[in-house]
Coordinates of C-alpha atoms and ligand atoms in Angstrom, one line a residue:
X1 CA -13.1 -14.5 4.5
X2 CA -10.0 -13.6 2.3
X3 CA -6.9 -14.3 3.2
X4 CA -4.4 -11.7 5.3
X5 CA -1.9 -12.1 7.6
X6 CA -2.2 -11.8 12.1
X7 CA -0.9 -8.5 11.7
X8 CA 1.4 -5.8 10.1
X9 CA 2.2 -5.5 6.1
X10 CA 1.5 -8.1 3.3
X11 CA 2.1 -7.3 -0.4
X12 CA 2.5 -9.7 -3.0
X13 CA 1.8 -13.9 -2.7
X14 CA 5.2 -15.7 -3.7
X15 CA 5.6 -19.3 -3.5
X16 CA 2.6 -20.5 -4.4
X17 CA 2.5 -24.7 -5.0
X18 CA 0.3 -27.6 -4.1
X19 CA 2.7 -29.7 -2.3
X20 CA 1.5 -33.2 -0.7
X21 CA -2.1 -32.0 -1.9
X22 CA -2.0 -29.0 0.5
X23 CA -2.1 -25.0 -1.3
X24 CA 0.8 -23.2 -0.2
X25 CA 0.5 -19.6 0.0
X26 CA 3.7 -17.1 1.1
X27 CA 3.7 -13.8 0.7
X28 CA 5.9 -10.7 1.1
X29 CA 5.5 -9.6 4.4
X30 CA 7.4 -7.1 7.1
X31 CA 7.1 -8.7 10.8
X32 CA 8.2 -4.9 12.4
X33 CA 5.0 -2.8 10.9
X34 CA 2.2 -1.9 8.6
X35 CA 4.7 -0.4 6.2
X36 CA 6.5 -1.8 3.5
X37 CA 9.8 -2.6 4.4
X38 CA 12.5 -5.7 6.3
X39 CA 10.4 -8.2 3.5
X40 CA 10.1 -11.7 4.7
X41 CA 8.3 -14.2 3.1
X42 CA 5.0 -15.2 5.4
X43 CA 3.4 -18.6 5.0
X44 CA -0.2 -19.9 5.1
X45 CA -1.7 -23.4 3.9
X46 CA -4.8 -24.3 2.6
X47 CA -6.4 -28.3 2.5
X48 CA -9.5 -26.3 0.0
X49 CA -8.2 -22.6 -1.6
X50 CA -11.0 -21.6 1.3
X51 CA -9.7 -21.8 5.0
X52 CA -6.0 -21.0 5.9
X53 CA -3.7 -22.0 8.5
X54 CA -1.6 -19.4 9.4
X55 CA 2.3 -21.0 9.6
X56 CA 5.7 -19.2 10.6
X57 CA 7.5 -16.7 8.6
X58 CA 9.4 -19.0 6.1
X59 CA 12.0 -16.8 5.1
X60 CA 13.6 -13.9 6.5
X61 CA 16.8 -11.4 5.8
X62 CA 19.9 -12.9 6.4
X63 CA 22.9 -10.4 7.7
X64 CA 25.4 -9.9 5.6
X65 CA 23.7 -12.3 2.6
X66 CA 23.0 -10.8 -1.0
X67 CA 19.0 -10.6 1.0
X68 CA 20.3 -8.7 3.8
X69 CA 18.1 -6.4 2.9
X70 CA 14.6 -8.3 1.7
X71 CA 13.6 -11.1 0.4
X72 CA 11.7 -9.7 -2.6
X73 CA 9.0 -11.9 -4.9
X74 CA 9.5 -15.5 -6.4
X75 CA 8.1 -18.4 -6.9
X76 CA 8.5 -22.1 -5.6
X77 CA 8.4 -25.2 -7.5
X78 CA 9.2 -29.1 -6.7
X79 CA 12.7 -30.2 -8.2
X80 CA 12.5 -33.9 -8.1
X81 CA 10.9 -34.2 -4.7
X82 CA 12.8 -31.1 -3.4
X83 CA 11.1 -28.1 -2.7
X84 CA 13.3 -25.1 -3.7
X85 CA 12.3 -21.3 -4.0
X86 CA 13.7 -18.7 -6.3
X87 CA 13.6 -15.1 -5.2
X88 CA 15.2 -11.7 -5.0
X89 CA 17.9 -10.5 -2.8
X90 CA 17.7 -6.6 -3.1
X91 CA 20.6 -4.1 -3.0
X92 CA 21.9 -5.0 -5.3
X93 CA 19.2 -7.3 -6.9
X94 CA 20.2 -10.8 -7.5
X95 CA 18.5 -14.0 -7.5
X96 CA 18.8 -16.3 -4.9
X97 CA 17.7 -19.9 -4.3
X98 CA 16.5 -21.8 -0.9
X99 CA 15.0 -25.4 0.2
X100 CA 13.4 -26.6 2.6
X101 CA 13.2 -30.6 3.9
X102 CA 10.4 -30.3 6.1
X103 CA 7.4 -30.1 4.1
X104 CA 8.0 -26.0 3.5
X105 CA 8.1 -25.0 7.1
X106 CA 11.8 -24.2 7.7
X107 CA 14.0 -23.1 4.8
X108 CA 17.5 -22.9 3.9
X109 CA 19.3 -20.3 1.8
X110 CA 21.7 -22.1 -0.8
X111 CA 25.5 -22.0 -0.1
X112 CA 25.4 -20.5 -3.7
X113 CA 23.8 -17.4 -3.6
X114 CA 23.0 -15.5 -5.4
X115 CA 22.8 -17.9 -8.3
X116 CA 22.3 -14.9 -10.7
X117 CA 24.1 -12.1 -9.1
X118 CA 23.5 -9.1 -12.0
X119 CA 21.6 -8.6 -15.4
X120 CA 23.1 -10.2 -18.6
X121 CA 25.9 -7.5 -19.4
X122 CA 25.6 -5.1 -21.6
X123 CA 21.6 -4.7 -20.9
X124 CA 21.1 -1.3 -19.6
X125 CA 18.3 -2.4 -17.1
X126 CA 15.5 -0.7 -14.8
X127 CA 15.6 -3.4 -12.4
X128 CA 15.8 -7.0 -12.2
X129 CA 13.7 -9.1 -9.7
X130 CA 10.6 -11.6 -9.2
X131 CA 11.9 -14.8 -10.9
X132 CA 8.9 -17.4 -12.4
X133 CA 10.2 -20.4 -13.2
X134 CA 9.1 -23.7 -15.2
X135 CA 10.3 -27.2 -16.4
X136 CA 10.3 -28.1 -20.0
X137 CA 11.6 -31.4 -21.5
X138 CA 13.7 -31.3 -18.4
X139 CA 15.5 -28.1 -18.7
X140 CA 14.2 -25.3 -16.1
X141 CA 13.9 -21.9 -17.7
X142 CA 13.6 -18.7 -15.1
X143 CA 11.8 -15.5 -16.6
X144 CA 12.9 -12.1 -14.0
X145 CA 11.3 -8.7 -14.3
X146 CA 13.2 -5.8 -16.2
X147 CA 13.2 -3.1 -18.1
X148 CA 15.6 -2.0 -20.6
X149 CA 16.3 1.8 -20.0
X150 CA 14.8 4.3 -23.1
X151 CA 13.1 0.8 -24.4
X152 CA 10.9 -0.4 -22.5
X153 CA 9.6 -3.3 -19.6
X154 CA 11.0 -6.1 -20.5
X155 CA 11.1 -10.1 -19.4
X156 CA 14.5 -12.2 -19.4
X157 CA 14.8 -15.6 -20.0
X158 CA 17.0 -18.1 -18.1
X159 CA 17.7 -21.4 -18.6
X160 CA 19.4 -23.9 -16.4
X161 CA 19.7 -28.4 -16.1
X162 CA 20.0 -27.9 -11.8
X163 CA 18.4 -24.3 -10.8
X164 CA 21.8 -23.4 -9.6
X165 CA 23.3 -22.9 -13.0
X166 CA 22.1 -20.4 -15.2
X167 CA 22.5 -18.9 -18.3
X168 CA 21.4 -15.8 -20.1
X169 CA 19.8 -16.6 -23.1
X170 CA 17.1 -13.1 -24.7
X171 CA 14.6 -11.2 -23.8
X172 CA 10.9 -13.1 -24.3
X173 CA 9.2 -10.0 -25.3
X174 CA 9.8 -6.1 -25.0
X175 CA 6.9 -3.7 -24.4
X176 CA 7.2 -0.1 -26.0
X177 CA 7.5 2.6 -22.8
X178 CA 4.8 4.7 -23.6
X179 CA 2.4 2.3 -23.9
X180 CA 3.5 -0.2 -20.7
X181 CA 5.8 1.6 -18.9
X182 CA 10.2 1.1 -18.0
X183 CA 9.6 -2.3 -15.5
X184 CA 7.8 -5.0 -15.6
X185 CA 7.5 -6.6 -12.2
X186 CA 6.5 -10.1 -11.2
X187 CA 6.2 -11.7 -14.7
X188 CA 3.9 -15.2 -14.9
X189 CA 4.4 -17.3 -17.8
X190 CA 2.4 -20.2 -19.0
X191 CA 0.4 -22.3 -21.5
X192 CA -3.2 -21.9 -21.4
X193 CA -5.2 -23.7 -23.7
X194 CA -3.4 -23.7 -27.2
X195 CA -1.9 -20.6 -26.3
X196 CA 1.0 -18.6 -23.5
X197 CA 0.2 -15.8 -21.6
X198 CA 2.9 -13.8 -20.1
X199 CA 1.2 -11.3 -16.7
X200 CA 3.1 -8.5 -16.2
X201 CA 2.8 -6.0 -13.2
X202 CA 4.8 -2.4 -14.9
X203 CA 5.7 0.4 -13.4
X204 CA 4.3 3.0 -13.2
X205 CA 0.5 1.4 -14.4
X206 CA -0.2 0.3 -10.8
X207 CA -1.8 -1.7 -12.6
X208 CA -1.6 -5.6 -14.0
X209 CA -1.9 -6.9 -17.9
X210 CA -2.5 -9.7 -19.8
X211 CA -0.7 -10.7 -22.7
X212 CA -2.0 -13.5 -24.7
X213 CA -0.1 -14.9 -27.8
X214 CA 2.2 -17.4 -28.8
X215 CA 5.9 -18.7 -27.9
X216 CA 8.1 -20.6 -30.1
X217 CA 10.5 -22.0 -27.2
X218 CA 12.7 -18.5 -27.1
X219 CA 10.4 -15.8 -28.4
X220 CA 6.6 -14.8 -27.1
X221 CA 4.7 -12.4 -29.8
X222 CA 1.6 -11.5 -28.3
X223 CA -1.4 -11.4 -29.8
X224 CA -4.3 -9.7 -27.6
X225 CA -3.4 -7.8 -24.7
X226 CA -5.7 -6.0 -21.8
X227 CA -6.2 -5.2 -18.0
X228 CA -6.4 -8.3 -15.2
X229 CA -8.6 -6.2 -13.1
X230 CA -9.2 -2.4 -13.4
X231 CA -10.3 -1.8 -10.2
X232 CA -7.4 -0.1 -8.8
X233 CA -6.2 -2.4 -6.1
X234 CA -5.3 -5.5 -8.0
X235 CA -1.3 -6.2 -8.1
X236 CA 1.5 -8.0 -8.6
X237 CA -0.5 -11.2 -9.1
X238 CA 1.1 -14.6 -9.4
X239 CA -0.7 -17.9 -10.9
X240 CA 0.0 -22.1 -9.9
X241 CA -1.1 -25.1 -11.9
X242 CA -3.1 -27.4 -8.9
X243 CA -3.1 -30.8 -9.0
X244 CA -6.1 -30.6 -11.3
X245 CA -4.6 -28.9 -13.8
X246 CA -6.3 -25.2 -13.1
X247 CA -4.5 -22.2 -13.6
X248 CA -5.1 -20.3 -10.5
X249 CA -4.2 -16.7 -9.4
X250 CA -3.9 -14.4 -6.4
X251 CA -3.0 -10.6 -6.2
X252 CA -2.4 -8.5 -3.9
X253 CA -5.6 -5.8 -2.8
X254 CA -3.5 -2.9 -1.7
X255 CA -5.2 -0.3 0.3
X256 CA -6.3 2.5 -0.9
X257 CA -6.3 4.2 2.9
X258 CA -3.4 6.3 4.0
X259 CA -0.2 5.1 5.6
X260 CA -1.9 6.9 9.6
X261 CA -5.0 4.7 8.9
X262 CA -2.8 1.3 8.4
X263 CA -0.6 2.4 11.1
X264 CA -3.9 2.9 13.5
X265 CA -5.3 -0.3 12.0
X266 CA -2.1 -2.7 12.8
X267 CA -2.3 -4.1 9.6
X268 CA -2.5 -3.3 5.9
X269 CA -2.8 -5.1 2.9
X270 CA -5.1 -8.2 1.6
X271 CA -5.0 -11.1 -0.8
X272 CA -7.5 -11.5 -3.1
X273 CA -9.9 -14.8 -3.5
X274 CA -8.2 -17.5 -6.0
X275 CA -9.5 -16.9 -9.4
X276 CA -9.4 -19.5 -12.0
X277 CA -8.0 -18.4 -15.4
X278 CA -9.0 -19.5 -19.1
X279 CA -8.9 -18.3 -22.9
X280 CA -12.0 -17.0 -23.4
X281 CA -13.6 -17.7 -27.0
X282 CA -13.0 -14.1 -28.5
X283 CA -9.1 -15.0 -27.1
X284 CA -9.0 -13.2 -24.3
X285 CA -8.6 -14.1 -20.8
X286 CA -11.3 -15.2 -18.4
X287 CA -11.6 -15.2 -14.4
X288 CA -13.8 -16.6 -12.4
X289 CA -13.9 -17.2 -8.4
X290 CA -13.0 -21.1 -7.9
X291 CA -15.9 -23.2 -6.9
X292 CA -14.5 -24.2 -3.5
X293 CA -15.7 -20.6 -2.6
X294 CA -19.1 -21.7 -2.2
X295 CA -18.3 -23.5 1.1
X296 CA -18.6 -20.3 2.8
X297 CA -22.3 -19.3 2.0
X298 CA -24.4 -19.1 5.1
X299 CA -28.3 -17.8 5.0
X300 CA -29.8 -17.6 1.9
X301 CA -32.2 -14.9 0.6
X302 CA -33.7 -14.9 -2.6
X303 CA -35.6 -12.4 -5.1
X304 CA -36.8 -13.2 -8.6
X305 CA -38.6 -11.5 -11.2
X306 CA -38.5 -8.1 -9.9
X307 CA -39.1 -4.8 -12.3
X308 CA -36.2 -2.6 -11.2
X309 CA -37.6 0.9 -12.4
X310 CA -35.7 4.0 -13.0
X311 CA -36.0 6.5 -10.0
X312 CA -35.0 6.2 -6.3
X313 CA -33.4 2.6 -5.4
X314 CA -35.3 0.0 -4.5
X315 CA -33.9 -1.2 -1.1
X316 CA -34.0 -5.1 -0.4
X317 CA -35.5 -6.1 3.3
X318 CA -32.3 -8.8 3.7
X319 CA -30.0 -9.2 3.6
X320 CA -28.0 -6.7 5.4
X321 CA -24.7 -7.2 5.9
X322 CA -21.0 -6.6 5.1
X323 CA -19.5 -10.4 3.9
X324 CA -22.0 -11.0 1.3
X325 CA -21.8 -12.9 -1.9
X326 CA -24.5 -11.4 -4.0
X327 CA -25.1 -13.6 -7.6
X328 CA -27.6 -11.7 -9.4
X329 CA -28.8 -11.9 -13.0
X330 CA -30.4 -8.9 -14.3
X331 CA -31.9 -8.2 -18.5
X332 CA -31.5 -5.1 -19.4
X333 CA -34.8 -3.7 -20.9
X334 CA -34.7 -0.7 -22.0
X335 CA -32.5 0.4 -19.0
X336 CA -29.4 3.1 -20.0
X337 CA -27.7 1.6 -16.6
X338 CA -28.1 -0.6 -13.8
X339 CA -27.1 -2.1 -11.0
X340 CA -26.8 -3.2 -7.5
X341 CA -25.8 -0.8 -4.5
X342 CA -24.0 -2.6 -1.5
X343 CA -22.6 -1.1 1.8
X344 CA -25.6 1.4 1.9
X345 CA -26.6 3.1 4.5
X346 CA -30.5 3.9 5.2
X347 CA -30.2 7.6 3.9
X348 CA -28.0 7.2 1.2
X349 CA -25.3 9.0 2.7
X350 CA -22.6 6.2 1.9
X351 CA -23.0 3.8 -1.1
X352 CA -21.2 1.8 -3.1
X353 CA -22.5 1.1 -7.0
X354 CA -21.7 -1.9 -9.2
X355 CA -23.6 -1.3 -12.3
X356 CA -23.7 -1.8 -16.3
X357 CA -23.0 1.1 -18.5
X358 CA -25.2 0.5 -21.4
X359 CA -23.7 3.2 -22.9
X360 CA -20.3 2.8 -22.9
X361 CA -20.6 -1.0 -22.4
X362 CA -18.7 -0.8 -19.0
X363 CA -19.2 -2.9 -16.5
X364 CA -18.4 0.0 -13.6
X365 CA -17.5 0.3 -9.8
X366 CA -18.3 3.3 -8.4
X367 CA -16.7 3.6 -4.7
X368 CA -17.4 7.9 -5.0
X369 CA -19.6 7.8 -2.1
X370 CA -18.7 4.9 -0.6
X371 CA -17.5 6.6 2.8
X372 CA -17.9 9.8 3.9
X373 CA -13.5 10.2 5.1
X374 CA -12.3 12.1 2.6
X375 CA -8.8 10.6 2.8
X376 CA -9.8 7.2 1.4
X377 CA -10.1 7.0 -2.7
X378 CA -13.2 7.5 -3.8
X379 CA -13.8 6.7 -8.1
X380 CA -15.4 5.4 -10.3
X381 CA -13.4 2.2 -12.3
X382 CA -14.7 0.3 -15.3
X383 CA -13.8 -2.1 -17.4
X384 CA -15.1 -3.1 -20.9
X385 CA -17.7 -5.8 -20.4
X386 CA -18.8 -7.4 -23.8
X387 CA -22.7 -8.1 -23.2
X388 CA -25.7 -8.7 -25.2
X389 CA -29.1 -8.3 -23.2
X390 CA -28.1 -9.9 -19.6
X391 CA -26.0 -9.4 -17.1
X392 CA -24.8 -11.8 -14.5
X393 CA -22.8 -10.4 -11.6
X394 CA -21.4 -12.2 -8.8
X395 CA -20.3 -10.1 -5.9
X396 CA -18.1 -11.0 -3.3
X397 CA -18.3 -8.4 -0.4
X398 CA -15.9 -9.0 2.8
X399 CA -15.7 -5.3 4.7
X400 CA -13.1 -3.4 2.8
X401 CA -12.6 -5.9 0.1
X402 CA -15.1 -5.9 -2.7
X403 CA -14.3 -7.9 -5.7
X404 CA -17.1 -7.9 -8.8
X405 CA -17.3 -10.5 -11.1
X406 CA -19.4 -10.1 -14.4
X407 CA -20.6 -12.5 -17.3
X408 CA -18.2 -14.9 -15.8
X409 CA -15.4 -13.0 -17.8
X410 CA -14.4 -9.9 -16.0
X411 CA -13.4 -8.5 -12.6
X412 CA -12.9 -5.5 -10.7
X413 CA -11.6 -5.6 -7.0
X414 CA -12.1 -2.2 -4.9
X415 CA -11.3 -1.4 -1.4
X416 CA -14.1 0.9 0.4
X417 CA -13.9 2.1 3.7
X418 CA -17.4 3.3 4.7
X419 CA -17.7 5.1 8.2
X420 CA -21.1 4.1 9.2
X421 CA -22.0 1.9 11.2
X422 CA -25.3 1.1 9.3
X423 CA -23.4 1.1 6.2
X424 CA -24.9 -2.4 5.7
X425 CA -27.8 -2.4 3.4
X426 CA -28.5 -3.4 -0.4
X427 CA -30.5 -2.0 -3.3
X428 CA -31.4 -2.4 -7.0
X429 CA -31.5 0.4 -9.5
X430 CA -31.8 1.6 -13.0
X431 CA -31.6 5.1 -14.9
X432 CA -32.9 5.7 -18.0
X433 CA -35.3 2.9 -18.3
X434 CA -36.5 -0.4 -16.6
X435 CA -34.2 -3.4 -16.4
X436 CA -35.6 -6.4 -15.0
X437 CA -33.9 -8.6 -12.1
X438 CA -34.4 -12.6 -13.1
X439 CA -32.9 -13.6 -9.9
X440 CA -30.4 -13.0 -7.0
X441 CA -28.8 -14.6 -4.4
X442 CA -27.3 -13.7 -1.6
X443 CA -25.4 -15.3 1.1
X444 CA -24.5 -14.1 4.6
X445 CA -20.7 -15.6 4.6
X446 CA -18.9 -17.5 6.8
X447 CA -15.7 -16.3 8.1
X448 CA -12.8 -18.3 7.4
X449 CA -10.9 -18.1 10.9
X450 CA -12.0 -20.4 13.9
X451 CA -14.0 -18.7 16.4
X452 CA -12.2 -16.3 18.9
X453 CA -9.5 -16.2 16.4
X454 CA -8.3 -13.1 15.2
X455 CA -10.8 -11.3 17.4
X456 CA -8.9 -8.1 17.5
X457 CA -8.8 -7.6 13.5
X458 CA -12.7 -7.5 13.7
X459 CA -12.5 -4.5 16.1
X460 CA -10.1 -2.1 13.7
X461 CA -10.8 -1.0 10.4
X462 CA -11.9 -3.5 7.6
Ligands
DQQ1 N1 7.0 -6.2 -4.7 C1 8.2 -6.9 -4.3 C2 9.1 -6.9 -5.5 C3 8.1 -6.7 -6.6 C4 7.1 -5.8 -6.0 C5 8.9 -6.2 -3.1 C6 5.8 -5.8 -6.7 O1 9.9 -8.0 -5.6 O2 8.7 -6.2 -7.8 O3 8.1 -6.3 -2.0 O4 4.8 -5.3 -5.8

């Protein structure tokens, strides 16, 4: 039920916009393999964030064009009734603009490009790519990737009256590179509440963050900074404002396979579920899965008021399954840890834990025995989960996507590639103590493709 393309390699979503009420999603995709490389832009469209049409590749390389050789991230937005994409041509990189006058199905490159064809001069910069842009009092300002070499990742800001025009005018904010690395890639910047928050994907984390602070119209100083998702597969996100005025973003779930197995597989790559972003009272940032998500819950099984008792796991009768949400609220007791298991099989053998750390007031992933192939990551990933007594964890489990959801605050998004077939059952458990289980419930999910569909993804891995 989560979004990927037919076939072959999808990285990052570009483009995203509500356009005549419908969610546009494109993404960065190569037509000629599972592999990175020859980037087009792929397009789907969505009447409810939930089910997706797939549409044809919307951009692709043009010989002999400052893209001839990709067409890297960017972003779309509506210029009075136009719909326009910035992006990045690659080799050398320089921004480039296209439009389309069919409702977003065919696009054409501008006779312009590239409208920014190098860095401001005199920057020494580590790259420069992944325009975001935005209207304000009716000037549109452009914020691209970079890194200043020796300095820092860094974030330039543009500002033009028509999109074609630009001009250079500082750097929003500079990040110190020993603490967040020489690039940062696909920059989102945008009011939230009463404050800005600038995402930034830097090389080398492999990893995205969240800046949180305040901009004065040329300057952002940030004020709280952390992790989007520690889970080790969660990249190059990029956010759209909906009709409804929600913040919502996507990233990319990389694998965490080898090249062979995409290669064997046909495909690689999958898009996380839209999350819905806020400022969280202590001031920092919030996710949640958007409601629409509930549309896909199938059969229902529920538990409640259950002792879960240190020792062996306590296995649940139902359900079994591999595209589950799971929403289960547990108080911890006197528990040290606890947690639920997914993706287990009968003996043990291959397991995957989503647990609290009372003691290090984690809230953890732990994919170290989650399949027995010894070429697929296997770790344990946490992330600081603020809690008092109770925990509420809402689990969204879709083969080898798995993407946690805790205290309606925090996520961690995993990829697991267990290798038994009866790899399918859950369990409860606690060490050190008792924790009690208030409730869960779990749903058998629907898939989100018609039926017959897509068949011959279900037969390879994930
Ligand atoms: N992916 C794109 C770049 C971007 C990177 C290339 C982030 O534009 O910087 O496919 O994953």
């Amino acid at each position: 039920y989560h979004f990927l393309p037919p076939a072959n390699w999808m990285n990052d979503p570009n483009g995203l916009i509500q356009w005549q009420g419908k969610y546009h999603l494109f993404y960065q995709y190569n037509p000629n393999g599972p592999f990175h490389g020859t980037i087009h832009w792929g397009h789907t469209v969505s009447y409810d964030l939930v089910h997706w049409t797939d549409l044809p590749i919307a951009m692709a390389p043009s010989p002999g064009g400052p893209d001839k050789d990709g067409c890297f991230s960017g972003c779309a937005v509506n210029n009075h009734g136009v719909a326009t994409f910035m992006y990045t041509g690659v080799h050398p990189e320089t921004q480039c603009l296209a439009t389309s006058e069919d409702g977003l199905i065919t696009w054409q490159k501008h006779p312009g490009n590239p409208v920014i064809a190098a860095p401001p001069p005199g920057l020494d910069t580590t790259g420069f790519r992944d325009p975001f842009v935005w209207q304000d009092g009716g000037i549109w300002y452009a914020a691209v990737g970079s890194g200043i070499k020796g300095v820092g990742g860094t974030v330039l800001l543009y500002q033009s009256a028509d999109l074609v025009h630009w001009d250079y005018l500082n750097p929003i904010c500079t990040g110190r590179l020993e603490e967040t690395g020489s690039m940062w890639e696909c920059p989102n910047f945008f009011p939230l509440g009463d404050k800005h928050v600038l995402l930034i994907s830097p090389i080398p984390l492999r990893k995205t963050l969240f800046l949180i602070g305040a901009y004065d119209g040329r300057l952002f100083t940030p004020e709280t900074q952390g992790i989007i998702d520690n889970g080790g597969c969660f990249y190059a996100p990029q956010t759209m404002l909906d009709d409804t005025g929600r913040r919502l973003m996507w990233g990319w779930l990389w694998e965490r396979s080898s090249k062979a197995a995409s290669c064997a597989a046909g495909w690689a790559g999958i898009m996380s579920l839209p999350r819905l972003l806020s400022i969280l009272p202590d001031g920092t940032l919030g996710q949640q899965p958007v409601p629409e998500l509930t549309a896909l819950r199938g059969a229902h099984h529920h538990y409640s008021n259950l002792v879960v008792a240190p020792g062996a796991p306590a296995i649940l009768p139902d359900p079994t399954g591999v595209c589950l949400e799971i929403v289960a609220n547990f108080e911890r007791g006197d528990a040290l840890a606890f947690g639920i298991q997914v993706c287990r099989s009968p003996d043990g053998e291959e397991q995957t834990s989503i647990y609290f750390d009372g003691e290090t007031g984690d809230l953890v992933v732990d994919t170290s025995r989650a399949s027995t192939d010894a070429t697929v990551a296997r770790e344990v990933r946490r992330t600081p989960l603020p809690s008092d007594q109770t925990l509420k964890l809402r689990i969204f489990l879709d083969r080898s996507a798995l993407e946690v959801f805790a205290n309606d605050r925090v996520c961690l998004a995993s990829r697991i590639y267990p290798t038994r077939a009866d790899s399918r059952g859950l369990a409860l458990f606690a060490r050190g103590g008792a924790a009690r289980l208030s409730s869960l419930d779990a749903w058998e999910m629907h898939s989100i493709w018609p039926v017959g569909e897509r068949s011959a993804l279900s037969v390879t891995q994930g």
